[in-house]
Amino acid sequence: MNRVGHSIKAVLVQVHSIAGLVLALLLALIALTGAIMSFEDEIVEHLNAGLMHVVPREKPALTPDELVAQLKAGQDVGQVSAVMLSSDPTAAVRVRFARDEQGTRPTSLYVDPYDARVLGSPRGEEFFVTVRRLHRWLLIPGDAKGWGRQITGIAALGLIVMLVSGLVLRWPRRATSVKMWLKPNLALSGRGLHRSLHAVIGTWVLPIYVVMTLTGLWYSFDWYKDGVAWLLARPEIAAAKMQPKMSAKAPRDAVRHEPTAAIGFDQAWTTLRREQGDRFSRALLTLPGGPGTVIRIRSWPKDSTLDTTRDEFRIDAITGQVVSAERYADKTFGEKIIANVLDIHRGAVLGWPGKLAFMIAAALMPLFSVTGVLLYLSRRKLRRPAQPALGRLVPGE
């Protein structure tokens, strides 16, 4: 390697080391919380198997507004913000609540769709909500509007720098040798073993980390999200997604409003059933958070295997008129990629094997933090100058 090559390698080593030392603990925390959430749906469903299902009855199920009214009459609950309904007559209704004056959101409830009897609160919900806030926003106040969102984004950018520099530094002389790329040398010890594990296992998980990072940036930076929308979506769709967002620094009086009148779910629910027929498996109806009468509805088809494969409607709660309809089947390939960002991020697009592979890769992040720090310390030790000699005795002294 010539002098220029040595200089470039020395710079890359410094960049890789500094980025790793600064971000090691943060990346390990983000990765471990992501690993915990990998099979959240399956865990929650297992924990709440007895609450999520009811015995079907001959009488028709209550309408959403009847269910909410009977629920409020039976006990003191918070303001209902959303209901999850199903076409399955054995499925319980999940009721979600708006944040209270302190900013906390009450735990959601499973309710019998036939008589509004409370079946219980979902087990594991608060735990996974906390883990998700730690993963996305580091529990920093403000959640998506706070600094945590930008910090995790900067960590993701730092990981890209480490992946690129690590790949260049890792590049072996025999680049076509599969053994050189993928087989760690477990016969080594000390620094040699640490370097082998760091480099080889890093090669195994590098493609997964690239996917995780590129999709994770979607949730951190608006400029990144707008760029992806411009690149993958049709111009009119991209323009709609890139509409200027309300400034986070706007006065509170300008962004906090109370609904002008109480609205219900029934009219929108009737319209959705007319639009979808019996093609949907479940639907989430969410009331507007501010003034207005437009209800957002997410509808999952019966053949859907992914949480992000869904249709989205906006329906006026008073008139029942469809304000907008965004059907998954009508999306282009690029728009489907955008719609499935979350399931790509966690490997769910590859089924449970993909989720398992992404979980293992995320759980391995602390290995790179530990081996990276050990390699840095050993490199500093090797560079430390030897102790100078005490001197030699001169004859006659």
PDB file of C-alpha atoms in Angstrom, residues 55-304:
ATOM      1  CA  VAL A  55     -68.447 -15.629  22.524  1.00  0.00           C
ATOM      2  CA  PRO A  56     -70.505 -14.579  19.463  1.00  0.00           C
ATOM      3  CA  ARG A  57     -74.207 -14.015  19.998  1.00  0.00           C
ATOM      4  CA  GLU A  58     -77.245 -14.008  17.769  1.00  0.00           C
ATOM      5  CA  LYS A  59     -78.075 -10.368  18.470  1.00  0.00           C
ATOM      6  CA  PRO A  60     -76.207  -7.753  16.403  1.00  0.00           C
ATOM      7  CA  ALA A  61     -73.187  -6.027  17.858  1.00  0.00           C
ATOM      8  CA  LEU A  62     -73.557  -2.502  19.220  1.00  0.00           C
ATOM      9  CA  THR A  63     -72.742   0.383  16.937  1.00  0.00           C
ATOM     10  CA  PRO A  64     -69.552   2.266  17.923  1.00  0.00           C
ATOM     11  CA  ASP A  65     -71.506   5.181  19.411  1.00  0.00           C
ATOM     12  CA  GLU A  66     -73.799   2.842  21.383  1.00  0.00           C
ATOM     13  CA  LEU A  67     -70.776   0.981  22.703  1.00  0.00           C
ATOM     14  CA  VAL A  68     -69.025   4.193  23.796  1.00  0.00           C
ATOM     15  CA  ALA A  69     -72.211   5.537  25.415  1.00  0.00           C
ATOM     16  CA  GLN A  70     -72.802   2.337  27.416  1.00  0.00           C
ATOM     17  CA  LEU A  71     -69.129   2.173  28.358  1.00  0.00           C
ATOM     18  CA  LYS A  72     -69.225   5.727  29.761  1.00  0.00           C
ATOM     19  CA  ALA A  73     -72.512   5.050  31.531  1.00  0.00           C
ATOM     20  CA  GLY A  74     -71.069   1.979  33.224  1.00  0.00           C
ATOM     21  CA  GLN A  75     -67.904   3.559  34.620  1.00  0.00           C
ATOM     22  CA  ASP A  76     -65.846   6.713  34.707  1.00  0.00           C
ATOM     23  CA  VAL A  77     -63.473   6.561  31.740  1.00  0.00           C
ATOM     24  CA  GLY A  78     -61.513   9.203  29.897  1.00  0.00           C
ATOM     25  CA  GLN A  79     -62.392  10.803  26.600  1.00  0.00           C
ATOM     26  CA  VAL A  80     -62.506   8.168  23.874  1.00  0.00           C
ATOM     27  CA  SER A  81     -60.196   8.975  20.974  1.00  0.00           C
ATOM     28  CA  ALA A  82     -60.315   5.800  18.862  1.00  0.00           C
ATOM     29  CA  VAL A  83     -61.934   2.396  18.547  1.00  0.00           C
ATOM     30  CA  MET A  84     -60.589  -0.725  16.854  1.00  0.00           C
ATOM     31  CA  LEU A  85     -63.440  -2.713  15.309  1.00  0.00           C
ATOM     32  CA  SER A  86     -63.348  -6.084  13.572  1.00  0.00           C
ATOM     33  CA  SER A  87     -65.400  -8.009  11.063  1.00  0.00           C
ATOM     34  CA  ASP A  88     -64.814 -11.118  13.177  1.00  0.00           C
ATOM     35  CA  PRO A  89     -67.861 -11.682  15.451  1.00  0.00           C
ATOM     36  CA  THR A  90     -65.590 -13.234  18.104  1.00  0.00           C
ATOM     37  CA  ALA A  91     -63.200 -10.250  18.335  1.00  0.00           C
ATOM     38  CA  ALA A  92     -63.385  -7.760  21.191  1.00  0.00           C
ATOM     39  CA  VAL A  93     -63.430  -4.016  20.525  1.00  0.00           C
ATOM     40  CA  ARG A  94     -60.362  -2.092  21.643  1.00  0.00           C
ATOM     41  CA  VAL A  95     -61.095   1.407  22.934  1.00  0.00           C
ATOM     42  CA  ARG A  96     -58.343   4.012  23.173  1.00  0.00           C
ATOM     43  CA  PHE A  97     -58.436   7.269  25.103  1.00  0.00           C
ATOM     44  CA  ALA A  98     -57.145  10.807  24.598  1.00  0.00           C
ATOM     45  CA  ARG A  99     -54.424  12.302  26.781  1.00  0.00           C
ATOM     46  CA  ASP A 100     -55.582  13.942  29.991  1.00  0.00           C
ATOM     47  CA  GLU A 101     -54.680  17.422  31.243  1.00  0.00           C
ATOM     48  CA  GLN A 102     -51.347  16.111  32.572  1.00  0.00           C
ATOM     49  CA  GLY A 103     -50.448  14.776  29.127  1.00  0.00           C
ATOM     50  CA  THR A 104     -50.697  11.115  30.074  1.00  0.00           C
ATOM     51  CA  ARG A 105     -52.764   8.656  28.067  1.00  0.00           C
ATOM     52  CA  PRO A 106     -54.981   6.234  30.019  1.00  0.00           C
ATOM     53  CA  THR A 107     -54.551   2.546  29.296  1.00  0.00           C
ATOM     54  CA  SER A 108     -56.808   1.270  26.528  1.00  0.00           C
ATOM     55  CA  LEU A 109     -59.572  -1.268  27.199  1.00  0.00           C
ATOM     56  CA  TYR A 110     -60.922  -4.390  25.554  1.00  0.00           C
ATOM     57  CA  VAL A 111     -64.716  -4.241  25.464  1.00  0.00           C
ATOM     58  CA  ASP A 112     -67.388  -6.795  24.573  1.00  0.00           C
ATOM     59  CA  PRO A 113     -68.974  -5.586  21.295  1.00  0.00           C
ATOM     60  CA  TYR A 114     -72.407  -6.965  22.245  1.00  0.00           C
ATOM     61  CA  ASP A 115     -72.981  -5.378  25.677  1.00  0.00           C
ATOM     62  CA  ALA A 116     -70.033  -2.962  26.256  1.00  0.00           C
ATOM     63  CA  ARG A 117     -68.786  -5.052  29.179  1.00  0.00           C
ATOM     64  CA  VAL A 118     -65.173  -4.209  30.017  1.00  0.00           C
ATOM     65  CA  LEU A 119     -62.987  -7.288  29.544  1.00  0.00           C
ATOM     66  CA  GLY A 120     -59.784  -5.693  30.849  1.00  0.00           C
ATOM     67  CA  SER A 121     -56.743  -3.644  29.924  1.00  0.00           C
ATOM     68  CA  PRO A 122     -54.206  -5.148  27.525  1.00  0.00           C
ATOM     69  CA  ARG A 123     -51.258  -6.665  29.350  1.00  0.00           C
ATOM     70  CA  GLY A 124     -47.859  -5.449  28.220  1.00  0.00           C
ATOM     71  CA  GLU A 125     -49.179  -2.246  26.648  1.00  0.00           C
ATOM     72  CA  GLU A 126     -47.481   0.184  29.056  1.00  0.00           C
ATOM     73  CA  PHE A 127     -44.214  -1.759  28.886  1.00  0.00           C
ATOM     74  CA  PHE A 128     -44.010  -1.636  25.099  1.00  0.00           C
ATOM     75  CA  VAL A 129     -45.120   2.011  25.024  1.00  0.00           C
ATOM     76  CA  THR A 130     -42.181   2.870  27.290  1.00  0.00           C
ATOM     77  CA  VAL A 131     -39.762   0.750  25.235  1.00  0.00           C
ATOM     78  CA  ARG A 132     -40.993   2.407  22.031  1.00  0.00           C
ATOM     79  CA  ARG A 133     -40.539   5.907  23.486  1.00  0.00           C
ATOM     80  CA  LEU A 134     -37.040   4.923  24.593  1.00  0.00           C
ATOM     81  CA  HIS A 135     -36.233   3.503  21.147  1.00  0.00           C
ATOM     82  CA  ARG A 136     -37.531   6.467  19.179  1.00  0.00           C
ATOM     83  CA  TRP A 137     -37.083   9.459  21.474  1.00  0.00           C
ATOM     84  CA  LEU A 138     -34.874   8.267  24.374  1.00  0.00           C
ATOM     85  CA  LEU A 139     -37.674   9.200  26.813  1.00  0.00           C
ATOM     86  CA  ILE A 140     -36.814  12.861  26.268  1.00  0.00           C
ATOM     87  CA  PRO A 141     -39.831  15.125  27.006  1.00  0.00           C
ATOM     88  CA  GLY A 142     -41.799  16.131  23.947  1.00  0.00           C
ATOM     89  CA  ASP A 143     -41.603  12.719  22.283  1.00  0.00           C
ATOM     90  CA  ALA A 144     -41.695  13.275  18.503  1.00  0.00           C
ATOM     91  CA  LYS A 145     -41.602  17.066  19.016  1.00  0.00           C
ATOM     92  CA  GLY A 146     -38.631  16.933  21.381  1.00  0.00           C
ATOM     93  CA  TRP A 147     -34.890  16.587  20.870  1.00  0.00           C
ATOM     94  CA  GLY A 148     -34.896  12.807  21.123  1.00  0.00           C
ATOM     95  CA  ARG A 149     -36.050  12.444  17.531  1.00  0.00           C
ATOM     96  CA  GLN A 150     -33.071  14.401  16.200  1.00  0.00           C
ATOM     97  CA  ILE A 151     -30.587  12.641  18.513  1.00  0.00           C
ATOM     98  CA  THR A 152     -31.600   9.186  17.290  1.00  0.00           C
ATOM     99  CA  GLY A 153     -31.374  10.489  13.720  1.00  0.00           C
ATOM    100  CA  ILE A 154     -27.833  11.753  14.290  1.00  0.00           C
ATOM    101  CA  ALA A 155     -26.949   8.359  15.770  1.00  0.00           C
ATOM    102  CA  ALA A 156     -28.292   6.701  12.611  1.00  0.00           C
ATOM    103  CA  LEU A 157     -26.182   8.982  10.417  1.00  0.00           C
ATOM    104  CA  GLY A 158     -23.181   8.119  12.568  1.00  0.00           C
ATOM    105  CA  LEU A 159     -23.890   4.421  12.090  1.00  0.00           C
ATOM    106  CA  ILE A 160     -23.858   4.912   8.305  1.00  0.00           C
ATOM    107  CA  VAL A 161     -20.414   6.512   8.614  1.00  0.00           C
ATOM    108  CA  MET A 162     -19.203   3.546  10.669  1.00  0.00           C
ATOM    109  CA  LEU A 163     -20.664   0.999   8.246  1.00  0.00           C
ATOM    110  CA  VAL A 164     -19.012   2.597   5.217  1.00  0.00           C
ATOM    111  CA  SER A 165     -15.651   3.164   6.894  1.00  0.00           C
ATOM    112  CA  GLY A 166     -15.743  -0.283   8.490  1.00  0.00           C
ATOM    113  CA  LEU A 167     -16.395  -1.962   5.148  1.00  0.00           C
ATOM    114  CA  VAL A 168     -13.475  -0.136   3.524  1.00  0.00           C
ATOM    115  CA  LEU A 169     -11.144  -1.012   6.404  1.00  0.00           C
ATOM    116  CA  ARG A 170     -12.408  -4.593   6.374  1.00  0.00           C
ATOM    117  CA  TRP A 171     -11.793  -5.138   2.645  1.00  0.00           C
ATOM    118  CA  PRO A 172      -9.424  -8.142   2.431  1.00  0.00           C
ATOM    119  CA  ARG A 173      -6.650  -8.666  -0.102  1.00  0.00           C
ATOM    120  CA  ARG A 174      -8.519 -11.714  -1.401  1.00  0.00           C
ATOM    121  CA  ALA A 175     -11.869 -10.027  -1.870  1.00  0.00           C
ATOM    122  CA  THR A 176     -13.341 -13.009  -3.727  1.00  0.00           C
ATOM    123  CA  SER A 177     -12.696 -15.409  -0.846  1.00  0.00           C
ATOM    124  CA  VAL A 178     -15.927 -16.199   0.993  1.00  0.00           C
ATOM    125  CA  LYS A 179     -13.904 -17.604   3.889  1.00  0.00           C
ATOM    126  CA  MET A 180     -12.037 -14.325   4.347  1.00  0.00           C
ATOM    127  CA  TRP A 181     -15.308 -12.398   4.494  1.00  0.00           C
ATOM    128  CA  LEU A 182     -17.517 -14.657   6.584  1.00  0.00           C
ATOM    129  CA  LYS A 183     -15.458 -17.001   8.794  1.00  0.00           C
ATOM    130  CA  PRO A 184     -14.151 -15.651  12.112  1.00  0.00           C
ATOM    131  CA  ASN A 185     -10.831 -16.971  13.388  1.00  0.00           C
ATOM    132  CA  LEU A 186     -11.795 -18.365  16.780  1.00  0.00           C
ATOM    133  CA  ALA A 187      -8.289 -19.789  17.314  1.00  0.00           C
ATOM    134  CA  LEU A 188      -7.035 -16.288  18.042  1.00  0.00           C
ATOM    135  CA  SER A 189      -7.065 -14.641  21.444  1.00  0.00           C
ATOM    136  CA  GLY A 190      -6.921 -11.137  22.817  1.00  0.00           C
ATOM    137  CA  ARG A 191      -6.824  -8.317  20.279  1.00  0.00           C
ATOM    138  CA  GLY A 192      -6.788 -10.694  17.306  1.00  0.00           C
ATOM    139  CA  LEU A 193      -9.999 -12.404  18.442  1.00  0.00           C
ATOM    140  CA  HIS A 194     -11.703  -9.078  19.157  1.00  0.00           C
ATOM    141  CA  ARG A 195     -10.798  -7.798  15.697  1.00  0.00           C
ATOM    142  CA  SER A 196     -11.988 -11.001  13.998  1.00  0.00           C
ATOM    143  CA  LEU A 197     -15.341 -10.976  15.783  1.00  0.00           C
ATOM    144  CA  HIS A 198     -15.808  -7.240  15.193  1.00  0.00           C
ATOM    145  CA  ALA A 199     -15.021  -7.462  11.474  1.00  0.00           C
ATOM    146  CA  VAL A 200     -16.567 -10.775  10.462  1.00  0.00           C
ATOM    147  CA  ILE A 201     -19.812 -10.588  12.438  1.00  0.00           C
ATOM    148  CA  GLY A 202     -20.064  -6.976  11.333  1.00  0.00           C
ATOM    149  CA  THR A 203     -19.978  -8.254   7.742  1.00  0.00           C
ATOM    150  CA  TRP A 204     -22.803 -10.680   8.502  1.00  0.00           C
ATOM    151  CA  VAL A 205     -25.158  -8.008   9.811  1.00  0.00           C
ATOM    152  CA  LEU A 206     -24.058  -5.075   7.636  1.00  0.00           C
ATOM    153  CA  PRO A 207     -26.907  -5.427   5.068  1.00  0.00           C
ATOM    154  CA  ILE A 208     -29.465  -5.547   7.884  1.00  0.00           C
ATOM    155  CA  TYR A 209     -27.950  -2.496   9.577  1.00  0.00           C
ATOM    156  CA  VAL A 210     -28.056  -0.599   6.284  1.00  0.00           C
ATOM    157  CA  VAL A 211     -31.780  -1.354   5.905  1.00  0.00           C
ATOM    158  CA  MET A 212     -32.500  -0.500   9.544  1.00  0.00           C
ATOM    159  CA  THR A 213     -30.636   2.783   9.318  1.00  0.00           C
ATOM    160  CA  LEU A 214     -32.054   3.994   6.009  1.00  0.00           C
ATOM    161  CA  THR A 215     -35.612   3.253   7.136  1.00  0.00           C
ATOM    162  CA  GLY A 216     -35.032   4.565  10.666  1.00  0.00           C
ATOM    163  CA  LEU A 217     -34.029   7.979   9.312  1.00  0.00           C
ATOM    164  CA  TRP A 218     -37.577   8.254   7.958  1.00  0.00           C
ATOM    165  CA  TYR A 219     -38.804   8.851  11.522  1.00  0.00           C
ATOM    166  CA  SER A 220     -36.088  11.355  12.495  1.00  0.00           C
ATOM    167  CA  PHE A 221     -35.808  13.992   9.795  1.00  0.00           C
ATOM    168  CA  ASP A 222     -38.539  15.649   7.736  1.00  0.00           C
ATOM    169  CA  TRP A 223     -36.032  16.522   4.997  1.00  0.00           C
ATOM    170  CA  TYR A 224     -35.198  12.826   4.641  1.00  0.00           C
ATOM    171  CA  LYS A 225     -38.865  11.837   4.531  1.00  0.00           C
ATOM    172  CA  ASP A 226     -39.602  14.511   1.921  1.00  0.00           C
ATOM    173  CA  GLY A 227     -36.637  13.361  -0.175  1.00  0.00           C
ATOM    174  CA  VAL A 228     -37.771   9.742  -0.126  1.00  0.00           C
ATOM    175  CA  ALA A 229     -41.325  10.774  -1.037  1.00  0.00           C
ATOM    176  CA  TRP A 230     -39.993  12.881  -3.940  1.00  0.00           C
ATOM    177  CA  LEU A 231     -37.886   9.945  -5.145  1.00  0.00           C
ATOM    178  CA  LEU A 232     -40.424   7.110  -4.850  1.00  0.00           C
ATOM    179  CA  ALA A 233     -43.924   8.584  -5.015  1.00  0.00           C
ATOM    180  CA  ARG A 234     -45.886  10.072  -7.866  1.00  0.00           C
ATOM    181  CA  PRO A 235     -45.475  13.880  -8.071  1.00  0.00           C
ATOM    182  CA  GLU A 236     -48.975  14.667  -6.789  1.00  0.00           C
ATOM    183  CA  ILE A 237     -48.614  12.206  -3.896  1.00  0.00           C
ATOM    184  CA  ALA A 238     -45.150  13.508  -3.038  1.00  0.00           C
ATOM    185  CA  ALA A 239     -46.410  17.094  -3.101  1.00  0.00           C
ATOM    186  CA  ALA A 240     -49.209  16.204  -0.673  1.00  0.00           C
ATOM    187  CA  LYS A 241     -46.765  14.498   1.707  1.00  0.00           C
ATOM    188  CA  MET A 242     -44.350  17.442   1.507  1.00  0.00           C
ATOM    189  CA  GLN A 243     -46.879  20.089   2.553  1.00  0.00           C
ATOM    190  CA  PRO A 244     -45.370  22.548   5.056  1.00  0.00           C
ATOM    191  CA  LYS A 245     -45.891  21.340   8.590  1.00  0.00           C
ATOM    192  CA  MET A 246     -47.040  23.535  11.431  1.00  0.00           C
ATOM    193  CA  SER A 247     -44.062  24.954  13.233  1.00  0.00           C
ATOM    194  CA  ALA A 248     -43.247  23.283  16.523  1.00  0.00           C
ATOM    195  CA  LYS A 249     -42.540  26.779  17.902  1.00  0.00           C
ATOM    196  CA  ALA A 250     -46.015  28.071  17.184  1.00  0.00           C
ATOM    197  CA  PRO A 251     -47.819  29.550  20.176  1.00  0.00           C
ATOM    198  CA  ARG A 252     -49.827  27.070  22.174  1.00  0.00           C
ATOM    199  CA  ASP A 253     -52.986  29.065  21.606  1.00  0.00           C
ATOM    200  CA  ALA A 254     -52.534  28.513  17.872  1.00  0.00           C
ATOM    201  CA  VAL A 255     -52.214  24.751  17.998  1.00  0.00           C
ATOM    202  CA  ARG A 256     -54.456  23.690  20.883  1.00  0.00           C
ATOM    203  CA  HIS A 257     -58.162  23.753  20.157  1.00  0.00           C
ATOM    204  CA  GLU A 258     -61.183  22.073  21.577  1.00  0.00           C
ATOM    205  CA  PRO A 259     -63.644  20.390  19.207  1.00  0.00           C
ATOM    206  CA  THR A 260     -66.540  22.700  18.447  1.00  0.00           C
ATOM    207  CA  ALA A 261     -69.065  19.903  18.967  1.00  0.00           C
ATOM    208  CA  ALA A 262     -69.103  16.292  20.046  1.00  0.00           C
ATOM    209  CA  ILE A 263     -69.009  13.925  17.098  1.00  0.00           C
ATOM    210  CA  GLY A 264     -69.478  10.192  16.908  1.00  0.00           C
ATOM    211  CA  PHE A 265     -68.250   7.214  14.937  1.00  0.00           C
ATOM    212  CA  ASP A 266     -71.479   5.775  13.528  1.00  0.00           C
ATOM    213  CA  GLN A 267     -71.804   7.790  10.320  1.00  0.00           C
ATOM    214  CA  ALA A 268     -68.189   7.157   9.320  1.00  0.00           C
ATOM    215  CA  TRP A 269     -68.493   3.480  10.304  1.00  0.00           C
ATOM    216  CA  THR A 270     -71.543   3.064   8.064  1.00  0.00           C
ATOM    217  CA  THR A 271     -69.719   4.704   5.152  1.00  0.00           C
ATOM    218  CA  LEU A 272     -66.659   2.502   5.630  1.00  0.00           C
ATOM    219  CA  ARG A 273     -68.750  -0.680   5.593  1.00  0.00           C
ATOM    220  CA  ARG A 274     -70.449   0.493   2.437  1.00  0.00           C
ATOM    221  CA  GLU A 275     -67.073   1.254   0.811  1.00  0.00           C
ATOM    222  CA  GLN A 276     -65.265  -1.885   1.968  1.00  0.00           C
ATOM    223  CA  GLY A 277     -68.050  -4.429   2.203  1.00  0.00           C
ATOM    224  CA  ASP A 278     -66.774  -7.616   3.827  1.00  0.00           C
ATOM    225  CA  ARG A 279     -63.207  -7.206   2.527  1.00  0.00           C
ATOM    226  CA  PHE A 280     -61.727  -5.751   5.706  1.00  0.00           C
ATOM    227  CA  SER A 281     -60.641  -7.695   8.784  1.00  0.00           C
ATOM    228  CA  ARG A 282     -60.330  -4.790  11.230  1.00  0.00           C
ATOM    229  CA  ALA A 283     -60.562  -1.013  11.204  1.00  0.00           C
ATOM    230  CA  LEU A 284     -59.210   1.707  13.477  1.00  0.00           C
ATOM    231  CA  LEU A 285     -61.448   4.783  13.701  1.00  0.00           C
ATOM    232  CA  THR A 286     -59.717   7.848  15.167  1.00  0.00           C
ATOM    233  CA  LEU A 287     -61.475  11.079  16.108  1.00  0.00           C
ATOM    234  CA  PRO A 288     -59.835  14.391  15.143  1.00  0.00           C
ATOM    235  CA  GLY A 289     -57.528  15.783  17.817  1.00  0.00           C
ATOM    236  CA  GLY A 290     -58.634  19.355  17.194  1.00  0.00           C
ATOM    237  CA  PRO A 291     -61.504  21.182  15.548  1.00  0.00           C
ATOM    238  CA  GLY A 292     -63.165  19.517  12.603  1.00  0.00           C
ATOM    239  CA  THR A 293     -65.402  16.581  11.894  1.00  0.00           C
ATOM    240  CA  VAL A 294     -63.202  14.379   9.702  1.00  0.00           C
ATOM    241  CA  ILE A 295     -62.457  10.929  11.134  1.00  0.00           C
ATOM    242  CA  ARG A 296     -59.349   9.030  10.018  1.00  0.00           C
ATOM    243  CA  ILE A 297     -59.937   5.331   9.399  1.00  0.00           C
ATOM    244  CA  ARG A 298     -57.259   2.713   8.814  1.00  0.00           C
ATOM    245  CA  SER A 299     -58.645  -0.492   7.338  1.00  0.00           C
ATOM    246  CA  TRP A 300     -56.753  -3.787   7.016  1.00  0.00           C
ATOM    247  CA  PRO A 301     -57.904  -6.275   4.338  1.00  0.00           C
ATOM    248  CA  LYS A 302     -58.482  -9.904   5.285  1.00  0.00           C
ATOM    249  CA  ASP A 303     -55.541 -11.113   3.231  1.00  0.00           C
ATOM    250  CA  SER A 304     -53.126  -8.638   4.845  1.00  0.00           C
TER     251      SER A 304
END
